[in-house]
mmCIF file of C-alpha atoms and ligand atoms in Angstrom:
data_model
loop_
_atom_site.group_PDB
_atom_site.id
_atom_site.type_symbol
_atom_site.label_atom_id
_atom_site.label_comp_id
_atom_site.label_asym_id
_atom_site.label_seq_id
_atom_site.Cartn_x
_atom_site.Cartn_y
_atom_site.Cartn_z
ATOM 1 C CA MET A 44 0.008 0.119 0.019
ATOM 2 C CA LYS A 45 1.246 3.056 -0.521
ATOM 3 C CA PHE A 46 0.475 6.427 1.312
ATOM 4 C CA TYR A 47 1.169 9.780 1.822
ATOM 5 C CA PHE A 48 2.518 12.099 4.258
ATOM 6 C CA SER A 49 3.572 16.307 4.606
ATOM 7 C CA SER A 50 7.158 16.964 5.150
ATOM 8 C CA GLY A 51 8.093 20.346 4.834
ATOM 9 C CA LYS A 52 6.957 21.949 1.724
ATOM 10 C CA ARG A 53 6.199 19.009 -0.502
ATOM 11 C CA SER A 54 4.231 15.748 0.840
ATOM 12 C CA LYS A 55 6.467 12.926 0.027
ATOM 13 C CA LYS A 56 5.226 9.538 -1.166
ATOM 14 C CA ILE A 57 6.602 6.490 1.062
ATOM 15 C CA ASN A 58 5.926 2.756 0.891
ATOM 16 C CA LYS A 59 4.606 0.426 4.056
ATOM 17 C CA LYS A 60 8.614 -0.173 4.355
ATOM 18 C CA GLY A 61 9.076 3.675 5.050
ATOM 19 C CA ARG A 62 11.070 4.418 1.978
ATOM 20 C CA LYS A 63 10.534 7.317 0.132
ATOM 21 C CA LEU A 64 9.232 6.910 -3.788
ATOM 22 C CA SER A 65 10.127 9.513 -5.939
ATOM 23 C CA LYS A 66 6.984 11.589 -7.494
ATOM 24 C CA LYS A 67 6.592 11.144 -11.506
ATOM 25 C CA ALA A 68 7.087 15.227 -12.492
ATOM 26 C CA VAL A 69 4.912 17.514 -14.592
ATOM 27 C CA PHE A 70 5.970 20.683 -16.400
ATOM 28 C CA SER A 71 3.914 22.980 -18.269
ATOM 29 C CA GLY A 72 3.236 26.795 -18.951
ATOM 30 C CA ILE A 73 1.044 29.244 -20.164
ATOM 31 C CA GLN A 74 1.382 32.421 -22.255
ATOM 32 C CA PRO A 75 0.704 36.303 -20.669
ATOM 33 C CA THR A 76 -0.674 37.150 -23.904
ATOM 34 C CA GLY A 77 -3.967 38.039 -22.886
ATOM 35 C CA ASN A 78 -7.106 36.974 -20.307
ATOM 36 C CA ILE A 79 -7.151 33.505 -19.269
ATOM 37 C CA HIS A 80 -10.664 32.027 -21.123
ATOM 38 C CA LEU A 81 -12.348 29.023 -20.081
ATOM 39 C CA GLY A 82 -10.123 26.984 -22.966
ATOM 40 C CA ASN A 83 -7.187 27.698 -21.068
ATOM 41 C CA TYR A 84 -8.781 26.216 -17.796
ATOM 42 C CA LEU A 85 -10.641 23.165 -18.480
ATOM 43 C CA GLY A 86 -7.780 22.075 -21.168
ATOM 44 C CA ALA A 87 -4.779 22.837 -18.826
ATOM 45 C CA ILE A 88 -4.835 24.789 -15.438
ATOM 46 C CA ARG A 89 -7.838 22.650 -14.068
ATOM 47 C CA ASN A 90 -6.078 19.506 -14.742
ATOM 48 C CA TRP A 91 -2.903 20.785 -13.114
ATOM 49 C CA VAL A 92 -4.408 22.029 -10.060
ATOM 50 C CA ASN A 93 -6.524 18.582 -9.956
ATOM 51 C CA MET A 94 -3.071 16.861 -10.206
ATOM 52 C CA GLN A 95 -1.379 18.725 -7.885
ATOM 53 C CA ASP A 96 -0.848 15.666 -5.362
ATOM 54 C CA LEU A 97 0.372 13.550 -7.718
ATOM 55 C CA TYR A 98 2.869 14.939 -8.938
ATOM 56 C CA GLU A 99 5.809 17.134 -8.600
ATOM 57 C CA ASN A 100 4.910 19.897 -10.235
ATOM 58 C CA ILE A 101 6.725 22.636 -11.942
ATOM 59 C CA PHE A 102 4.490 25.614 -13.884
ATOM 60 C CA CYS A 103 5.755 28.458 -15.806
ATOM 61 C CA VAL A 104 4.483 31.771 -17.045
ATOM 62 C CA VAL A 105 6.074 32.236 -20.682
ATOM 63 C CA ASN A 106 6.946 35.297 -21.125
ATOM 64 C CA SER A 107 9.504 34.627 -23.366
ATOM 65 C CA HIS A 108 6.952 32.772 -26.165
ATOM 66 C CA ALA A 109 4.640 35.631 -25.892
ATOM 67 C CA ILE A 110 7.118 37.493 -27.490
ATOM 68 C CA THR A 111 6.339 35.942 -30.580
ATOM 69 C CA ILE A 112 3.791 38.020 -31.131
ATOM 70 C CA ARG A 113 4.180 41.828 -30.853
ATOM 71 C CA GLN A 114 3.395 42.703 -27.006
ATOM 72 C CA ASN A 115 3.719 46.243 -25.321
ATOM 73 C CA PRO A 116 6.679 46.046 -22.987
ATOM 74 C CA ALA A 117 4.629 47.503 -19.844
ATOM 75 C CA GLU A 118 1.892 45.493 -20.393
ATOM 76 C CA LEU A 119 3.674 42.647 -20.845
ATOM 77 C CA ARG A 120 5.323 43.092 -17.349
ATOM 78 C CA GLU A 121 1.733 43.238 -15.690
ATOM 79 C CA LYS A 122 0.335 40.611 -17.977
ATOM 80 C CA THR A 123 2.835 38.071 -16.525
ATOM 81 C CA LEU A 124 2.438 39.359 -12.914
ATOM 82 C CA ASP A 125 -1.098 39.145 -13.222
ATOM 83 C CA LEU A 126 -1.461 35.246 -14.966
ATOM 84 C CA ALA A 127 1.058 34.636 -12.004
ATOM 85 C CA CYS A 128 -2.010 36.078 -9.570
ATOM 86 C CA MET A 129 -4.082 34.383 -11.839
ATOM 87 C CA LEU A 130 -2.469 30.639 -11.728
ATOM 88 C CA VAL A 131 -2.508 30.976 -7.790
ATOM 89 C CA ALA A 132 -6.526 32.042 -7.723
ATOM 90 C CA CYS A 133 -6.992 29.090 -9.687
ATOM 91 C CA GLY A 134 -5.166 26.654 -7.156
ATOM 92 C CA ILE A 135 -1.990 26.218 -8.218
ATOM 93 C CA SER A 136 -0.148 26.220 -4.870
ATOM 94 C CA PRO A 137 3.122 27.035 -3.760
ATOM 95 C CA GLU A 138 3.608 24.373 -1.148
ATOM 96 C CA LYS A 139 2.569 21.975 -4.190
ATOM 97 C CA SER A 140 4.230 23.572 -7.126
ATOM 98 C CA SER A 141 7.059 25.816 -8.356
ATOM 99 C CA LEU A 142 5.602 28.472 -9.881
ATOM 100 C CA PHE A 143 8.646 30.531 -12.069
ATOM 101 C CA ILE A 144 8.445 32.958 -14.850
ATOM 102 C CA GLN A 145 10.498 31.854 -18.266
ATOM 103 C CA SER A 146 13.077 34.892 -18.804
ATOM 104 C CA GLU A 147 14.210 34.142 -15.647
ATOM 105 C CA VAL A 148 15.689 31.024 -16.175
ATOM 106 C CA ASP A 149 18.480 31.965 -18.999
ATOM 107 C CA PHE A 150 18.707 28.379 -19.417
ATOM 108 C CA HIS A 151 15.614 28.291 -21.405
ATOM 109 C CA PRO A 152 16.975 30.345 -24.800
ATOM 110 C CA ALA A 153 20.086 29.096 -23.971
ATOM 111 C CA LEU A 154 19.055 25.470 -24.338
ATOM 112 C CA ALA A 155 16.752 26.331 -27.187
ATOM 113 C CA TRP A 156 19.508 27.406 -29.789
ATOM 114 C CA ILE A 157 21.303 23.951 -28.679
ATOM 115 C CA LEU A 158 18.213 22.373 -29.620
ATOM 116 C CA ASP A 159 17.454 24.317 -32.637
ATOM 117 C CA CYS A 160 20.367 22.703 -34.115
ATOM 118 C CA ASN A 161 19.181 19.391 -33.921
ATOM 119 C CA ILE A 162 15.688 20.244 -35.374
ATOM 120 C CA PHE A 163 15.188 19.897 -38.960
ATOM 121 C CA MET A 164 13.521 22.715 -40.809
ATOM 122 C CA GLY A 165 10.998 19.937 -42.473
ATOM 123 C CA ASP A 166 10.137 19.243 -38.870
ATOM 124 C CA MET A 167 9.443 22.550 -37.736
ATOM 125 C CA SER A 168 8.059 23.510 -40.904
ATOM 126 C CA ARG A 169 5.005 20.693 -40.444
ATOM 127 C CA MET A 170 4.169 22.615 -36.883
ATOM 128 C CA THR A 171 0.562 23.653 -37.412
ATOM 129 C CA GLN A 172 0.451 26.258 -34.808
ATOM 130 C CA PHE A 173 2.687 28.081 -36.873
ATOM 131 C CA LYS A 174 0.813 28.067 -39.838
ATOM 132 C CA ASP A 175 -2.271 29.273 -37.739
ATOM 133 C CA LYS A 176 -0.190 32.278 -36.282
ATOM 134 C CA SER A 177 1.072 33.513 -39.237
ATOM 135 C CA GLN A 178 -1.982 33.617 -40.954
ATOM 136 C CA LYS A 179 -3.358 35.602 -38.022
ATOM 137 C CA ASN A 180 -0.237 37.737 -38.066
ATOM 138 C CA PRO A 181 0.846 38.600 -41.527
ATOM 139 C CA LYS A 182 2.897 41.562 -40.941
ATOM 140 C CA ASN A 183 4.903 39.872 -38.333
ATOM 141 C CA ILE A 184 6.216 36.205 -39.602
ATOM 142 C CA ASN A 185 9.353 36.515 -37.072
ATOM 143 C CA VAL A 186 11.931 33.900 -36.650
ATOM 144 C CA GLY A 187 10.948 33.279 -33.409
ATOM 145 C CA LEU A 188 7.403 32.477 -33.978
ATOM 146 C CA PHE A 189 8.809 29.684 -36.174
ATOM 147 C CA ASN A 190 11.143 28.348 -33.446
ATOM 148 C CA TYR A 191 8.403 28.469 -31.143
ATOM 149 C CA PRO A 192 8.128 24.860 -30.591
ATOM 150 C CA ALA A 193 12.575 24.819 -29.669
ATOM 151 C CA LEU A 194 11.901 27.058 -27.206
ATOM 152 C CA MET A 195 9.147 24.778 -26.080
ATOM 153 C CA ALA A 196 10.922 21.806 -26.198
ATOM 154 C CA ALA A 197 13.860 23.592 -24.274
ATOM 155 C CA ASP A 198 11.475 24.742 -21.171
ATOM 156 C CA ILE A 199 10.228 21.057 -20.885
ATOM 157 C CA LEU A 200 13.572 19.102 -21.461
ATOM 158 C CA LEU A 201 15.651 21.146 -18.851
ATOM 159 C CA TYR A 202 13.597 19.876 -15.959
ATOM 160 C CA GLN A 203 13.385 15.953 -16.781
ATOM 161 C CA VAL A 204 9.623 15.755 -16.348
ATOM 162 C CA ASP A 205 7.540 12.560 -16.989
ATOM 163 C CA PHE A 206 4.127 14.437 -18.465
ATOM 164 C CA VAL A 207 3.852 17.710 -19.908
ATOM 165 C CA PRO A 208 -0.517 18.269 -19.124
ATOM 166 C CA VAL A 209 -1.708 20.593 -22.081
ATOM 167 C CA GLY A 210 -4.656 21.017 -24.560
ATOM 168 C CA GLU A 211 -4.889 19.180 -27.641
ATOM 169 C CA ASP A 212 -3.591 22.005 -29.941
ATOM 170 C CA GLN A 213 -0.043 21.726 -28.110
ATOM 171 C CA LYS A 214 0.031 17.692 -28.835
ATOM 172 C CA GLN A 215 2.301 18.289 -32.176
ATOM 173 C CA HIS A 216 5.092 20.301 -29.944
ATOM 174 C CA ILE A 217 5.063 17.665 -27.612
ATOM 175 C CA GLU A 218 5.737 15.081 -30.177
ATOM 176 C CA LEU A 219 8.932 17.351 -31.696
ATOM 177 C CA THR A 220 10.043 17.896 -28.235
ATOM 178 C CA ARG A 221 10.038 13.750 -27.737
ATOM 179 C CA ASP A 222 11.674 13.499 -31.281
ATOM 180 C CA VAL A 223 14.484 16.133 -30.523
ATOM 181 C CA ALA A 224 15.145 14.663 -27.219
ATOM 182 C CA MET A 225 15.625 10.924 -28.841
ATOM 183 C CA ARG A 226 17.596 11.918 -31.252
ATOM 184 C CA PHE A 227 19.801 14.105 -29.009
ATOM 185 C CA ASN A 228 19.821 11.294 -26.368
ATOM 186 C CA ARG A 229 20.895 8.979 -29.268
ATOM 187 C CA ASP A 230 23.547 11.050 -31.178
ATOM 188 C CA PHE A 231 25.659 12.928 -28.027
ATOM 189 C CA GLY A 232 24.874 10.645 -25.105
ATOM 190 C CA GLU A 233 21.653 10.122 -22.547
ATOM 191 C CA CYS A 234 20.821 13.330 -21.907
ATOM 192 C CA PHE A 235 17.057 14.254 -21.533
ATOM 193 C CA LYS A 236 14.243 12.684 -20.003
ATOM 194 C CA VAL A 237 11.716 11.629 -22.954
ATOM 195 C CA PRO A 238 8.180 12.932 -21.755
ATOM 196 C CA GLU A 239 4.688 12.386 -22.801
ATOM 197 C CA PRO A 240 1.907 14.878 -23.446
ATOM 198 C CA LEU A 241 -1.070 14.477 -20.739
ATOM 199 C CA ILE A 242 -4.332 15.189 -22.401
ATOM 200 C CA LEU A 243 -7.520 14.687 -20.545
ATOM 201 C CA GLU A 244 -10.400 13.870 -23.282
ATOM 202 C CA SER A 245 -12.913 16.033 -21.639
ATOM 203 C CA GLY A 246 -11.625 19.948 -21.841
ATOM 204 C CA ALA A 247 -8.655 19.355 -24.315
ATOM 205 C CA ARG A 248 -10.345 21.195 -26.819
ATOM 206 C CA ILE A 249 -12.791 24.202 -25.994
ATOM 207 C CA MET A 250 -13.893 25.935 -29.102
ATOM 208 C CA GLY A 251 -15.131 29.573 -29.636
ATOM 209 C CA LEU A 252 -18.549 30.741 -28.630
ATOM 210 C CA ASP A 253 -18.863 32.454 -31.675
ATOM 211 C CA ASP A 254 -17.006 30.292 -33.812
ATOM 212 C CA PRO A 255 -17.497 26.585 -32.855
ATOM 213 C CA ASN A 256 -15.099 25.646 -35.466
ATOM 214 C CA SER A 257 -12.090 27.264 -34.280
ATOM 215 C CA LYS A 258 -10.543 26.809 -30.898
ATOM 216 C CA MET A 259 -11.057 29.260 -27.832
ATOM 217 C CA SER A 260 -8.182 31.782 -28.052
ATOM 218 C CA LYS A 261 -6.896 34.437 -26.197
ATOM 219 C CA SER A 262 -6.019 36.137 -28.996
ATOM 220 C CA ALA A 263 -9.153 36.249 -30.921
ATOM 221 C CA THR A 264 -10.536 39.507 -31.627
ATOM 222 C CA GLY A 265 -14.541 38.340 -31.505
ATOM 223 C CA LYS A 266 -16.485 40.307 -28.726
ATOM 224 C CA ASN A 267 -18.482 36.723 -27.479
ATOM 225 C CA HIS A 268 -15.555 34.305 -28.822
ATOM 226 C CA ALA A 269 -14.320 33.695 -24.966
ATOM 227 C CA ILE A 270 -15.618 33.341 -21.826
ATOM 228 C CA PHE A 271 -12.860 34.890 -19.700
ATOM 229 C CA LEU A 272 -12.315 33.656 -15.996
ATOM 230 C CA LEU A 273 -12.764 37.248 -15.016
ATOM 231 C CA ASP A 274 -16.018 38.008 -16.576
ATOM 232 C CA SER A 275 -18.647 39.160 -14.827
ATOM 233 C CA PRO A 276 -21.995 36.944 -14.243
ATOM 234 C CA ASP A 277 -23.623 39.255 -17.070
ATOM 235 C CA ILE A 278 -21.290 39.175 -19.299
ATOM 236 C CA ILE A 279 -20.826 35.573 -19.151
ATOM 237 C CA ALA A 280 -24.800 35.418 -19.468
ATOM 238 C CA SER A 281 -24.794 37.229 -22.554
ATOM 239 C CA LYS A 282 -21.837 35.726 -24.219
ATOM 240 C CA ILE A 283 -23.487 32.170 -23.565
ATOM 241 C CA LYS A 284 -26.797 33.568 -24.587
ATOM 242 C CA LYS A 285 -25.383 34.499 -28.151
ATOM 243 C CA ALA A 286 -23.387 31.565 -28.356
ATOM 244 C CA THR A 287 -23.755 29.758 -31.967
ATOM 245 C CA THR A 288 -25.878 26.968 -31.942
ATOM 246 C CA ASP A 289 -27.927 25.437 -34.895
ATOM 247 C CA SER A 290 -32.007 25.473 -35.785
ATOM 248 C CA ASN A 291 -32.142 22.136 -34.231
ATOM 249 C CA SER A 292 -34.041 21.734 -30.764
ATOM 250 C CA GLU A 293 -33.046 18.527 -29.115
ATOM 251 C CA ILE A 294 -30.334 18.844 -26.833
ATOM 252 C CA VAL A 295 -28.103 15.896 -27.008
ATOM 253 C CA PHE A 296 -24.102 15.356 -27.439
ATOM 254 C CA ASP A 297 -23.316 15.145 -31.247
ATOM 255 C CA LYS A 298 -20.304 15.894 -32.523
ATOM 256 C CA SER A 299 -21.820 17.193 -36.135
ATOM 257 C CA ARG A 300 -23.587 19.678 -34.182
ATOM 258 C CA ALA A 301 -20.476 21.600 -32.725
ATOM 259 C CA GLY A 302 -21.749 24.710 -31.532
ATOM 260 C CA LEU A 303 -24.031 22.632 -29.145
ATOM 261 C CA TYR A 304 -21.443 20.177 -28.442
ATOM 262 C CA ASN A 305 -19.245 22.431 -27.385
ATOM 263 C CA LEU A 306 -21.534 23.798 -24.946
ATOM 264 C CA LEU A 307 -22.350 20.616 -23.372
ATOM 265 C CA SER A 308 -18.924 19.430 -23.064
ATOM 266 C CA ILE A 309 -18.522 22.820 -20.989
ATOM 267 C CA TYR A 310 -21.555 21.938 -19.019
ATOM 268 C CA GLU A 311 -20.507 18.353 -18.753
ATOM 269 C CA ILE A 312 -16.932 18.870 -17.117
ATOM 270 C CA LEU A 313 -18.277 21.811 -14.990
ATOM 271 C CA SER A 314 -21.503 20.386 -13.434
ATOM 272 C CA LYS A 315 -19.589 16.738 -13.192
ATOM 273 C CA LYS A 316 -22.802 14.893 -14.780
ATOM 274 C CA ASP A 317 -23.034 12.363 -17.498
ATOM 275 C CA ARG A 318 -23.801 12.865 -20.515
ATOM 276 C CA GLY A 319 -26.958 10.277 -20.119
ATOM 277 C CA SER A 320 -28.274 12.480 -17.295
ATOM 278 C CA ILE A 321 -27.801 15.505 -19.046
ATOM 279 C CA GLU A 322 -29.711 14.583 -22.281
ATOM 280 C CA ALA A 323 -32.069 13.610 -19.711
ATOM 281 C CA GLU A 324 -32.248 16.587 -17.711
ATOM 282 C CA PHE A 325 -32.928 18.816 -20.992
ATOM 283 C CA ASN A 326 -34.942 16.360 -22.699
ATOM 284 C CA GLY A 327 -38.048 18.214 -24.312
ATOM 285 C CA LYS A 328 -36.638 21.666 -23.324
ATOM 286 C CA GLY A 329 -34.976 24.076 -25.590
ATOM 287 C CA TYR A 330 -31.507 25.951 -26.044
ATOM 288 C CA GLY A 331 -33.407 28.806 -23.629
ATOM 289 C CA VAL A 332 -33.574 26.530 -20.851
ATOM 290 C CA PHE A 333 -29.888 24.635 -21.537
ATOM 291 C CA LYS A 334 -28.358 28.244 -22.037
ATOM 292 C CA ASN A 335 -29.508 29.458 -18.901
ATOM 293 C CA ALA A 336 -28.381 26.605 -16.778
ATOM 294 C CA LEU A 337 -25.419 26.718 -18.437
ATOM 295 C CA SER A 338 -24.733 30.564 -17.461
ATOM 296 C CA GLU A 339 -25.190 29.407 -13.908
ATOM 297 C CA VAL A 340 -22.658 26.378 -13.514
ATOM 298 C CA VAL A 341 -20.207 28.473 -15.332
ATOM 299 C CA ILE A 342 -20.789 31.800 -13.102
ATOM 300 C CA GLU A 343 -20.732 29.486 -10.301
ATOM 301 C CA SER A 344 -17.254 27.816 -10.919
ATOM 302 C CA LEU A 345 -15.551 30.916 -11.870
ATOM 303 C CA LYS A 346 -17.013 32.820 -8.887
ATOM 304 C CA PRO A 347 -14.338 31.607 -6.207
ATOM 305 C CA ILE A 348 -11.518 32.091 -8.874
ATOM 306 C CA ARG A 349 -12.188 35.622 -9.759
ATOM 307 C CA GLU A 350 -12.998 36.309 -5.632
ATOM 308 C CA SER A 351 -9.376 34.651 -4.747
ATOM 309 C CA TYR A 352 -7.845 36.703 -7.514
ATOM 310 C CA LEU A 353 -8.961 40.335 -6.663
ATOM 311 C CA ARG A 354 -7.872 39.496 -2.836
ATOM 312 C CA LEU A 355 -4.536 38.338 -4.575
ATOM 313 C CA LYS A 356 -4.009 41.188 -6.781
ATOM 314 C CA SER A 357 -3.657 43.656 -4.024
ATOM 315 C CA ASN A 358 -0.613 41.258 -2.433
ATOM 316 C CA GLU A 359 1.699 41.425 -5.297
ATOM 317 C CA ASP A 360 4.756 40.864 -2.460
ATOM 318 C CA TYR A 361 3.148 37.629 -1.801
ATOM 319 C CA ILE A 362 2.920 36.470 -5.518
ATOM 320 C CA ARG A 363 6.640 37.816 -6.259
ATOM 321 C CA LYS A 364 7.470 35.615 -3.002
ATOM 322 C CA ILE A 365 5.916 32.408 -4.527
ATOM 323 C CA LEU A 366 7.512 33.541 -7.755
ATOM 324 C CA ASN A 367 10.901 33.769 -6.263
ATOM 325 C CA GLU A 368 10.597 30.509 -4.470
ATOM 326 C CA GLY A 369 9.460 28.806 -7.518
ATOM 327 C CA LEU A 370 12.586 30.648 -9.132
ATOM 328 C CA GLU A 371 14.999 29.223 -6.703
ATOM 329 C CA SER A 372 13.971 25.488 -6.469
ATOM 330 C CA VAL A 373 13.549 25.113 -10.754
ATOM 331 C CA LYS A 374 17.258 27.055 -11.295
ATOM 332 C CA PRO A 375 19.566 24.210 -10.083
ATOM 333 C CA LYS A 376 17.541 21.642 -12.337
ATOM 334 C CA ALA A 377 17.733 23.755 -15.292
ATOM 335 C CA GLU A 378 21.172 24.562 -14.841
ATOM 336 C CA ALA A 379 22.234 20.917 -14.308
ATOM 337 C CA THR A 380 20.577 19.729 -17.643
ATOM 338 C CA TYR A 381 21.854 22.416 -19.642
ATOM 339 C CA ASN A 382 25.364 22.155 -18.719
ATOM 340 C CA ARG A 383 25.319 18.715 -19.328
ATOM 341 C CA ALA A 384 23.705 19.141 -22.699
ATOM 342 C CA LYS A 385 26.678 21.741 -23.457
ATOM 343 C CA GLU A 386 29.362 19.191 -22.500
ATOM 344 C CA LEU A 387 28.025 16.348 -24.554
ATOM 345 C CA ILE A 388 27.730 18.578 -27.731
ATOM 346 C CA GLY A 389 31.128 19.914 -27.251
ATOM 347 C CA LEU A 390 30.591 23.554 -26.204
ATOM 348 C CA VAL A 391 32.752 22.975 -23.155
HETATM 349 N N1 AQP B 129 -9.821 26.375 -26.618
HETATM 350 C C1 AQP B 129 -8.693 25.590 -25.508
HETATM 351 N N2 AQP B 129 -8.917 24.462 -25.590
HETATM 352 C C2 AQP B 129 -8.228 23.623 -24.402
HETATM 353 N N3 AQP B 129 -7.030 23.881 -24.093
HETATM 354 C C3 AQP B 129 -6.525 25.259 -24.340
HETATM 355 N N4 AQP B 129 -5.385 25.645 -24.277
HETATM 356 C C4 AQP B 129 -5.323 27.088 -24.904
HETATM 357 N N5 AQP B 129 -6.536 26.886 -25.509
HETATM 358 C C5 AQP B 129 -7.317 25.675 -25.350
HETATM 359 C C6 AQP B 129 -4.193 25.389 -23.332
HETATM 360 O O1 AQP B 129 -3.947 26.182 -22.604
HETATM 361 C C7 AQP B 129 -2.741 26.021 -22.216
HETATM 362 C C8 AQP B 129 -1.978 27.307 -22.156
HETATM 363 O O2 AQP B 129 -1.828 28.020 -23.619
HETATM 364 P P1 AQP B 129 -1.039 29.041 -23.844
HETATM 365 O O3 AQP B 129 -1.674 30.103 -23.366
HETATM 366 O O4 AQP B 129 0.437 28.688 -23.842
HETATM 367 O O5 AQP B 129 -1.255 29.159 -25.514
HETATM 368 P P2 AQP B 129 -2.165 28.881 -26.514
HETATM 369 O O6 AQP B 129 -2.444 27.519 -26.574
HETATM 370 O O7 AQP B 129 -1.519 29.534 -27.761
HETATM 371 O O8 AQP B 129 -3.337 29.320 -26.554
HETATM 372 P P3 AQP B 129 -4.734 30.726 -26.416
HETATM 373 O O9 AQP B 129 -5.309 30.731 -25.633
HETATM 374 O O10 AQP B 129 -4.974 30.221 -27.644
HETATM 375 O O11 AQP B 129 -3.670 31.851 -26.674
HETATM 376 P P4 AQP B 129 -3.125 33.284 -27.854
HETATM 377 O O12 AQP B 129 -4.395 33.555 -28.676
HETATM 378 O O13 AQP B 129 -1.975 33.690 -27.462
HETATM 379 O O14 AQP B 129 -2.061 31.696 -28.859
HETATM 380 C C9 AQP B 129 -1.924 24.908 -23.173
HETATM 381 O O15 AQP B 129 -1.632 23.975 -22.717
HETATM 382 C C10 AQP B 129 -3.150 24.870 -23.940
HETATM 383 O O16 AQP B 129 -3.356 23.812 -24.626
#
């Protein structure tokens, strides 16, 4: 039998003979590119929070990724701290997780360069996120945007983690990370743990409310595209009311009815009810009744996060302290991996 006890900063897993068992480790990151939406929350953050007791957790505000799209410097600084505050409000606990800011660890871009030199143009050119983002930003198709997956691979590989919990849109990047890690280990010697993506089926791809064929995204411009975690109850209800559905009236899980399917998936996750009982609940009722029920559950689920965020927001020193402690705990790991990669490849 395995059990947990709490000792100091982290709980440690021990077996019945009292031997310490090391936990598997996870790393994940999120960009401070705008307000956090329900897709980020259901596809990523909520899972990070729920899995905190199972793993050694490292979470990062990836501000260096954010500059692949032009940012206002002062706003970026503010959004970076704000996002850290939001993650803590969502339940990322400094007792269980290390939280830090990417640009404060110089080993990320340093390792990314080594990886850049070991990723083929052909592989990098296949990344669909680059294609999507360059279509959305035709005037700023910069090299950083193209190289984004190498920096992401460095973020992950520096910490020798087992899993990377992400939404489905990041799967291709994790595959590239695995490929470059395996190639490097084979060609130069064992250096990186090869991580696996951790993608939970529910919430892995939340779609835009105004366009259920494109994923909900921070940078989309539609007024009713996304529900943000800080939206007021009125705004949430109004966005849901205007969400795109179809002319059918039956409330059933049917993937071919993308708008309704997306809304039902959100309801399923937040209400914690199963599909059968949801379909029974709304049998014979129309979109109006379902949308009201959905609004209610979204508003209730986001309420504690919004309240906690507002409390934390007035205590910037506390957030800074969490980030500094996170930084101190992750930096030695990053340094050790980077130095090994540097040595193996002949740079020292
Ligand atoms: N719509 C989504 N459904 C489920 N998961 C999602 N994620 C993002 N959108 C959805 C997951 O959220 C985590 C953090 O994402 P990110 O901020 O690093 O970058 P992103 O995937 O590019 O997110 P956005 O919201 O679309 O931002 P912008 O518009 O700036 O590009 C990731 O785990 C991601 O999978």
